[in-house]
């Protein structure tokens, strides 16, 4: 009789653990890359990593924190670009 009781208890625990895992997996969310906003003026900007994926300003600053040299693409002859360079 004790063996049957332990077997039933083990099966019940497995069922509880399986249900718990299923419930936890329902709470999972996916992390999506930020979608770049459309640029409406030359004062707007977008940042992209070396693979061309968009990133936030905070992510860009964190990646550049230890850099010795930073290359920046620009449009010549526009006031917004000159402000960025300053």
Coordinates of C-alpha atoms in Angstrom, one line a residue:
X1 CA 0.0 0.0 0.0
X2 CA 2.8 2.6 0.8
X3 CA 4.3 2.0 -2.7
X4 CA 1.0 2.7 -4.4
X5 CA 0.6 5.9 -2.3
X6 CA 4.1 7.1 -3.2
X7 CA 3.5 6.3 -6.9
X8 CA 0.2 8.3 -6.9
X9 CA 1.9 11.2 -5.0
X10 CA 4.8 11.2 -7.5
X11 CA 2.4 11.3 -10.4
X12 CA 0.4 14.1 -8.7
X13 CA 3.6 16.1 -8.2
X14 CA 4.6 15.6 -11.8
X15 CA 1.2 16.9 -12.9
X16 CA 1.5 19.9 -10.7
X17 CA 5.0 20.7 -12.0
X18 CA 3.8 20.3 -15.6
X19 CA 0.9 22.6 -15.0
X20 CA 3.2 25.1 -13.3
X21 CA 5.6 25.1 -16.2
X22 CA 2.8 25.6 -18.7
X23 CA 1.4 28.5 -16.7
X24 CA 4.9 30.1 -16.4
X25 CA 5.4 29.8 -20.2
X26 CA 2.2 31.7 -20.8
X27 CA 3.7 34.7 -18.9
X28 CA 6.6 34.8 -21.3
X29 CA 7.0 37.9 -23.6
X30 CA 9.1 38.4 -26.6
X31 CA 11.5 41.3 -26.8
X32 CA 11.3 43.1 -30.1
X33 CA 13.9 45.6 -31.5
X34 CA 12.7 49.1 -31.4
X35 CA 11.0 50.2 -34.7
X36 CA 12.7 53.2 -36.1
X37 CA 10.6 56.3 -36.5
X38 CA 10.3 58.0 -39.8
X39 CA 12.5 61.0 -40.2
X40 CA 10.5 64.1 -41.0
X41 CA 13.3 66.7 -40.8
X42 CA 17.1 66.8 -41.0
X43 CA 17.1 67.5 -37.2
X44 CA 15.7 64.0 -36.6
X45 CA 18.2 61.1 -36.2
X46 CA 18.4 57.3 -36.2
X47 CA 21.1 55.1 -34.7
X48 CA 22.1 51.8 -36.1
X49 CA 24.6 49.2 -35.0
X50 CA 27.3 47.6 -37.2
X51 CA 24.7 45.1 -38.5
X52 CA 22.3 47.8 -39.5
X53 CA 19.9 47.1 -36.6
X54 CA 18.2 50.1 -35.0
X55 CA 19.1 51.0 -31.4
X56 CA 18.2 53.6 -28.9
X57 CA 20.3 56.6 -27.9
X58 CA 21.1 54.9 -24.5
X59 CA 22.2 51.7 -26.3
X60 CA 24.4 53.7 -28.6
X61 CA 26.0 55.7 -25.8
X62 CA 26.7 52.5 -23.9
X63 CA 28.4 50.9 -27.0
X64 CA 30.5 54.1 -27.6
X65 CA 31.6 54.6 -23.9
X66 CA 34.9 52.8 -24.4
X67 CA 35.6 53.7 -28.1
X68 CA 38.8 55.5 -29.0
X69 CA 37.4 56.6 -32.5
X70 CA 33.8 57.2 -33.6
X71 CA 32.9 57.5 -37.2
X72 CA 29.7 59.5 -38.0
X73 CA 27.8 59.7 -41.3
X74 CA 26.5 63.1 -42.1
X75 CA 24.7 65.4 -44.6
X76 CA 26.8 68.4 -45.6
X77 CA 25.6 72.0 -45.5
X78 CA 22.6 71.7 -43.1
X79 CA 22.2 73.5 -39.9
X80 CA 21.1 70.4 -38.0
X81 CA 24.3 68.6 -39.0
X82 CA 26.5 71.5 -37.8
X83 CA 24.7 71.5 -34.5
X84 CA 25.4 67.7 -34.1
X85 CA 29.1 68.3 -34.8
X86 CA 29.3 71.0 -32.1

